[in-house]
Amino acid sequence: MNTLKSTLILLASLWLISCNSAQKAFNNGNYEEAVRLSIQKLRDKPNDSKARALLVDSYQKAVEANLSTIEAYERIEDPLRWEPIVRAYNRLNLLHQRLDRCPVCDDLLPSRNLYIDEWNEARLNAAEVRYQMGMSELSGTTRESAKHAMEHFMQAEQFEQDYKDVRQQMEVALNRATLHVVIRNMPVQQRSYEGIQTEFEQKLIEVVSNRTANRYVRFYSEEEVRRQRPDFIDHHIDMTFESFRVGNTLLESNTTELTSKDSVKIGDGRIGGETVPVYGKVTAKYTAYAKTIMGDGQLLFVISDAETGRIILQQRFVGEYQWRHEWASFNGDERALSPKQKELAALRDMPPPPDTHIFEEFTLPIFQNVSDRIRRFYAQY
């Protein structure tokens, strides 16, 4: 019983809050919200007199407000006036749909209008205005005018899908608005590194194309330019390894005499006819080896105007990589060695990785810095 009582109290409280919210929306002039909340209340309490009266008043006020908006915009000369008119008809038709889902509304509001024809006419007018504005901007000669054209065509498409040839014009506008950038092939330093350099270029195009926060910038490889033949080429990006070193080997060794920290058993002796263990410290000659292979390089990065050759941006990026292997050997008693020294003594010399691996590794930080620089630079376009 207590649970049922609590549930009833909660439902009554929610209903009261809903009533107050609908009245508050009405008092604030938000008549459409008042209609929504009144319908919500009437689904639970269809005979509630306050909710019924508030629904009628809210609906009538909402219709009057939207029709007044439409009439006001129809009198002005602004070519974009059709857009707020479309939105007003949207609101009126949404009100009608809400009432259709309200069982008691037919009795309360038997006479109500659906503005489908008016809405369609306003949408077509709005689409035509945006289309013509887009065509006007498209007749310009700058990327900015093409961007504006693209925006107008997108708006026209929202009002009426496939309006005239708007999708075709959007492709034209996008092509003209886009900055076309070619990442040109890097000069091959050595044939053995050619595959790595090619992968560097291809991955760079993929990364900057996916992450550059600008829809109006397009990156190409030279192969894509030959295959796709874009109408415009605006920028060239050239990258050259001005210097690099791969396979510079440094071999180090260090020999030390080790003595165990604690005494250990080193044999047996006899005392009074009995065999007893003999303890003492042990030694070993320990040699530690280290082999280091260095790789480093400097990349010259240049962005230039494709038509004039003027340098727009020039910057150098440095990368380095170090491969290192350690091992050891000893003569003497192993017990003189620490656990770490025993671990190294169990290892042996090993061949270094190929030079192509060193080259690839030191180019990784260069790649990251170059791709970040490209994204930042072209965010402004």
Coordinates of C-alpha atoms in Angstrom, one line a residue, residues 5-326:
K5 CA 0.6 5.5 -2.4
S6 CA 4.1 6.7 -3.2
T7 CA 3.6 6.0 -6.9
L8 CA 0.3 7.9 -7.0
I9 CA 1.9 10.9 -5.2
L10 CA 4.8 10.8 -7.7
L11 CA 2.5 10.7 -10.7
A12 CA 0.4 13.5 -9.3
S13 CA 3.5 15.6 -8.8
L14 CA 4.7 15.0 -12.3
W15 CA 1.3 15.9 -13.7
L16 CA 1.3 19.1 -11.6
I17 CA 4.8 20.0 -12.9
S18 CA 3.6 19.4 -16.4
C19 CA 0.6 21.7 -16.0
N20 CA 2.8 24.4 -14.6
S21 CA 5.3 24.0 -17.4
A22 CA 2.6 24.3 -20.1
Q23 CA 1.2 27.4 -18.5
K24 CA 4.7 28.8 -18.0
A25 CA 5.5 28.2 -21.7
F26 CA 2.3 30.0 -22.7
N27 CA 3.0 33.0 -20.4
N28 CA 6.5 33.3 -22.0
G29 CA 5.0 33.4 -25.5
N30 CA 6.3 29.9 -26.4
Y31 CA 2.9 28.8 -27.7
E32 CA 4.2 25.8 -29.7
E33 CA 5.8 24.3 -26.6
A34 CA 2.6 25.0 -24.7
V35 CA 0.7 23.0 -27.3
R36 CA 3.1 20.1 -27.0
L37 CA 3.0 20.0 -23.2
S38 CA -0.8 20.4 -23.1
I39 CA -1.2 17.4 -25.5
Q40 CA 1.1 15.4 -23.3
K41 CA -1.1 16.2 -20.3
L42 CA -4.3 15.3 -22.1
R43 CA -3.0 11.9 -23.0
D44 CA -3.0 11.1 -19.2
K45 CA -6.0 13.2 -18.3
P46 CA -8.2 13.8 -21.4
N47 CA -10.9 15.5 -19.3
D48 CA -8.7 18.0 -17.5
S49 CA -10.5 21.3 -18.1
K50 CA -7.4 23.5 -17.6
A51 CA -5.3 21.5 -20.0
R52 CA -8.1 21.5 -22.6
A53 CA -8.6 25.3 -22.4
L54 CA -4.8 25.9 -22.5
L55 CA -4.4 23.7 -25.6
V56 CA -7.0 25.7 -27.5
D57 CA -5.6 29.0 -26.5
S58 CA -2.0 27.9 -27.2
Y59 CA -2.9 26.5 -30.6
Q60 CA -4.7 29.6 -31.7
K61 CA -1.9 31.9 -30.5
A62 CA 0.7 29.7 -32.2
V63 CA -1.2 29.8 -35.5
E64 CA -1.7 33.6 -35.3
A65 CA 2.0 34.2 -34.5
N66 CA 3.3 32.1 -37.4
L67 CA 0.8 33.6 -39.9
S68 CA 1.8 37.1 -38.8
T69 CA 5.5 36.1 -39.4
I70 CA 4.6 34.9 -42.9
E71 CA 2.6 38.0 -43.7
A72 CA 5.4 40.3 -42.4
Y73 CA 8.1 38.6 -44.5
E74 CA 6.0 38.5 -47.6
R75 CA 5.9 42.3 -47.6
I76 CA 9.6 42.9 -47.5
E77 CA 12.0 42.8 -50.5
D78 CA 14.7 40.7 -49.0
P79 CA 15.4 37.8 -51.5
L80 CA 16.0 35.4 -48.5
R81 CA 12.6 36.2 -47.1
W82 CA 11.3 32.8 -48.2
E83 CA 13.5 30.9 -45.7
P84 CA 11.8 32.2 -42.5
I85 CA 8.5 31.7 -44.4
V86 CA 9.4 28.1 -44.9
R87 CA 10.3 27.7 -41.2
A88 CA 7.0 29.3 -40.2
Y89 CA 5.0 26.9 -42.4
N90 CA 7.1 24.0 -41.0
R91 CA 6.0 25.0 -37.5
L92 CA 2.3 25.3 -38.5
N93 CA 2.4 21.8 -40.1
L94 CA 4.2 20.4 -37.1
L95 CA 1.4 21.7 -34.9
H96 CA -1.2 20.0 -37.2
Q97 CA 0.8 16.7 -36.9
R98 CA 0.8 16.9 -33.1
L99 CA -2.9 17.5 -33.0
D100 CA -3.5 14.4 -35.2
R101 CA -1.8 12.3 -32.5
C102 CA -4.1 13.7 -29.8
P103 CA -7.3 11.7 -29.4
V104 CA -9.3 14.6 -27.8
C105 CA -8.1 17.3 -30.1
D106 CA -10.7 16.7 -32.9
D107 CA -13.4 17.7 -30.4
L108 CA -11.4 20.7 -29.1
L109 CA -10.1 22.0 -32.4
P110 CA -12.2 20.5 -35.2
S111 CA -11.2 23.2 -37.7
R112 CA -7.5 23.4 -38.4
N113 CA -5.4 23.9 -41.5
L114 CA -2.5 22.0 -43.0
Y115 CA -0.3 24.2 -45.2
I116 CA 1.3 21.7 -47.5
D117 CA 0.8 23.6 -50.8
E118 CA 2.0 26.9 -49.2
W119 CA 5.0 25.1 -47.7
N120 CA 6.0 23.5 -51.0
E121 CA 5.7 26.8 -52.9
A122 CA 7.8 28.6 -50.2
R123 CA 10.4 25.8 -50.4
L124 CA 10.7 26.1 -54.1
N125 CA 11.0 29.9 -54.0
A126 CA 13.7 29.6 -51.3
A127 CA 15.6 27.0 -53.4
E128 CA 15.4 29.2 -56.5
V129 CA 16.7 32.2 -54.7
R130 CA 19.7 30.2 -53.3
Y131 CA 20.3 28.6 -56.7
Q132 CA 20.4 32.0 -58.5
M133 CA 22.7 33.4 -55.8
G134 CA 25.0 30.4 -56.2
M135 CA 25.1 30.9 -60.0
S136 CA 25.9 34.5 -59.5
E137 CA 28.8 33.7 -57.2
L138 CA 30.0 31.0 -59.5
S139 CA 30.5 33.6 -62.3
G140 CA 33.2 35.1 -60.1
T141 CA 36.9 34.3 -60.5
T142 CA 38.1 33.7 -57.0
R143 CA 38.1 30.7 -54.6
E144 CA 36.1 32.8 -52.1
S145 CA 33.3 33.4 -54.6
A146 CA 33.3 29.7 -55.4
K147 CA 33.0 28.9 -51.7
H148 CA 30.0 31.2 -51.4
A149 CA 28.5 29.5 -54.4
M150 CA 28.9 26.1 -52.8
E151 CA 27.2 27.3 -49.6
H152 CA 24.2 28.7 -51.6
F153 CA 23.9 25.4 -53.6
M154 CA 24.0 23.4 -50.4
Q155 CA 21.1 25.5 -49.0
A156 CA 19.1 25.1 -52.2
E157 CA 19.6 21.3 -51.9
Q158 CA 18.3 21.4 -48.3
F159 CA 15.1 23.1 -49.4
E160 CA 14.6 20.9 -52.5
Q161 CA 16.7 17.8 -53.2
D162 CA 18.0 17.6 -56.8
Y163 CA 16.7 21.0 -57.6
K164 CA 17.5 21.7 -61.2
D165 CA 21.1 20.9 -61.8
V166 CA 22.2 22.0 -58.4
R167 CA 24.3 18.9 -57.7
Q168 CA 26.3 19.3 -60.9
Q169 CA 26.8 23.0 -60.0
M170 CA 28.0 22.0 -56.5
E171 CA 30.7 19.8 -58.1
V172 CA 31.8 22.8 -60.3
A173 CA 31.8 25.1 -57.3
L174 CA 33.7 22.6 -55.1
N175 CA 36.4 22.2 -57.8
R176 CA 36.9 25.9 -58.2
A177 CA 36.9 26.5 -54.4
T178 CA 39.4 23.8 -53.7
L179 CA 43.1 24.4 -53.4
H180 CA 44.8 21.7 -55.3
V181 CA 48.1 20.7 -53.9
V182 CA 50.6 18.3 -55.5
I183 CA 53.1 16.5 -53.2
R184 CA 55.8 15.9 -55.8
N185 CA 58.1 12.8 -55.8
M186 CA 61.2 13.1 -53.7
P187 CA 64.6 12.9 -55.4
V188 CA 65.9 9.3 -54.8
Q189 CA 69.0 9.5 -52.6
Q190 CA 69.8 5.8 -53.0
R191 CA 68.0 3.1 -54.9
S192 CA 67.8 0.9 -51.7
Y193 CA 65.8 3.7 -50.0
E194 CA 63.4 4.4 -53.0
G195 CA 60.6 2.2 -51.6
I196 CA 60.8 3.8 -48.2
Q197 CA 60.6 7.3 -49.7
T198 CA 57.7 6.3 -51.9
E199 CA 55.8 5.0 -48.9
F200 CA 56.7 8.2 -47.0
E201 CA 55.0 10.3 -49.8
Q202 CA 52.0 8.0 -50.1
K203 CA 51.3 7.9 -46.4
L204 CA 51.8 11.6 -46.1
I205 CA 49.1 12.2 -48.7
E206 CA 46.8 9.8 -46.9
V207 CA 47.3 11.3 -43.5
V208 CA 47.0 15.0 -44.5
S209 CA 44.0 14.3 -46.7
N210 CA 42.1 12.6 -43.8
R211 CA 43.1 15.0 -41.0
T212 CA 43.4 18.4 -42.6
A213 CA 40.4 20.3 -41.2
N214 CA 39.5 22.0 -44.5
R215 CA 37.2 20.6 -47.0
Y216 CA 38.5 23.0 -49.6
V217 CA 42.1 21.6 -49.8
R218 CA 42.9 18.5 -51.9
F219 CA 46.2 16.7 -52.0
Y220 CA 47.6 14.7 -54.9
S221 CA 50.6 12.6 -55.8
E222 CA 52.2 13.1 -59.1
E223 CA 50.7 9.8 -60.3
E224 CA 47.2 10.9 -59.3
V225 CA 47.7 14.2 -61.3
R226 CA 48.7 12.2 -64.4
R227 CA 45.7 9.9 -63.9
Q228 CA 43.0 12.4 -62.8
R229 CA 44.2 15.6 -64.7
P230 CA 42.7 18.2 -62.3
D231 CA 41.8 21.5 -63.9
F232 CA 43.8 23.5 -61.5
I233 CA 47.1 23.0 -59.6
D234 CA 47.7 25.7 -57.0
H235 CA 50.6 24.6 -54.9
H236 CA 53.6 22.2 -55.1
I237 CA 55.1 20.6 -52.1
D238 CA 58.7 19.5 -52.6
M239 CA 60.8 17.5 -50.0
T240 CA 64.5 16.7 -50.3
F241 CA 66.8 14.9 -47.9
E242 CA 69.6 17.5 -47.8
S243 CA 71.8 15.2 -45.7
F244 CA 71.6 11.9 -44.0
R245 CA 73.8 9.3 -42.4
V246 CA 73.0 5.7 -42.0
G247 CA 75.1 2.8 -40.5
N248 CA 77.6 4.8 -38.6
T249 CA 78.8 2.1 -36.1
L250 CA 80.2 2.7 -32.7
L251 CA 81.7 -0.3 -30.8
E252 CA 82.5 0.1 -27.1
S253 CA 84.0 -2.3 -24.6
N254 CA 85.0 -2.0 -20.9
T255 CA 86.8 -4.6 -18.8
T256 CA 86.7 -4.6 -15.0
E257 CA 87.7 -7.0 -12.2
L258 CA 84.7 -8.0 -10.2
T259 CA 84.7 -9.4 -6.6
S260 CA 81.7 -10.9 -5.0
K261 CA 80.0 -8.8 -2.4
D262 CA 79.6 -11.6 0.1
S263 CA 81.7 -14.6 0.9
V264 CA 80.6 -17.8 -0.8
K265 CA 81.7 -21.4 -0.5
I266 CA 84.9 -22.0 -2.4
G267 CA 85.8 -25.4 -1.2
D268 CA 86.1 -27.8 1.7
G269 CA 88.7 -28.2 4.4
R270 CA 89.3 -30.5 7.4
I271 CA 89.3 -29.5 11.0
G272 CA 89.8 -32.1 13.7
G273 CA 89.3 -34.8 11.3
E274 CA 86.0 -33.4 10.0
T275 CA 85.2 -31.9 6.6
V276 CA 84.0 -28.4 6.8
P277 CA 83.1 -25.8 4.1
V278 CA 85.5 -23.0 3.3
Y279 CA 84.1 -19.6 2.5
G280 CA 85.7 -16.6 0.7
K281 CA 85.1 -14.0 -1.9
V282 CA 85.4 -14.9 -5.6
T283 CA 86.5 -12.8 -8.6
A284 CA 85.9 -12.6 -12.3
K285 CA 87.2 -10.5 -15.2
Y286 CA 84.1 -9.0 -16.8
T287 CA 84.0 -7.3 -20.2
A288 CA 80.9 -5.3 -21.3
Y289 CA 80.3 -4.6 -24.9
A290 CA 77.9 -2.1 -26.6
K291 CA 77.3 -1.6 -30.3
T292 CA 75.5 1.5 -31.5
I293 CA 74.2 2.2 -35.0
M294 CA 73.3 5.8 -35.7
G295 CA 71.0 7.2 -38.3
D296 CA 70.0 10.9 -38.8
G297 CA 68.9 13.2 -41.5
Q298 CA 67.7 16.7 -42.5
L299 CA 64.7 17.2 -44.8
L300 CA 64.1 20.4 -46.7
F301 CA 60.4 21.1 -47.0
V302 CA 59.1 23.7 -49.5
I303 CA 55.6 24.9 -50.5
S304 CA 55.6 26.9 -53.7
D305 CA 53.1 28.5 -56.0
A306 CA 52.5 26.2 -58.9
E307 CA 52.1 29.0 -61.5
T308 CA 54.9 31.4 -60.5
G309 CA 57.2 29.2 -58.6
R310 CA 57.3 31.7 -55.7
I311 CA 58.2 30.0 -52.4
I312 CA 55.4 30.3 -49.9
L313 CA 56.9 28.3 -47.0
Q314 CA 60.3 26.8 -46.5
Q315 CA 61.3 24.8 -43.4
R316 CA 63.9 22.1 -42.4
F317 CA 63.0 19.1 -40.3
V318 CA 65.6 16.9 -38.5
G319 CA 65.2 13.3 -37.3
E320 CA 67.5 10.7 -35.7
Y321 CA 67.4 7.1 -34.6
Q322 CA 69.8 5.0 -32.5
W323 CA 69.9 1.2 -32.5
R324 CA 71.9 -0.2 -29.6
H325 CA 72.8 -3.8 -28.5
E326 CA 74.6 -4.7 -25.3

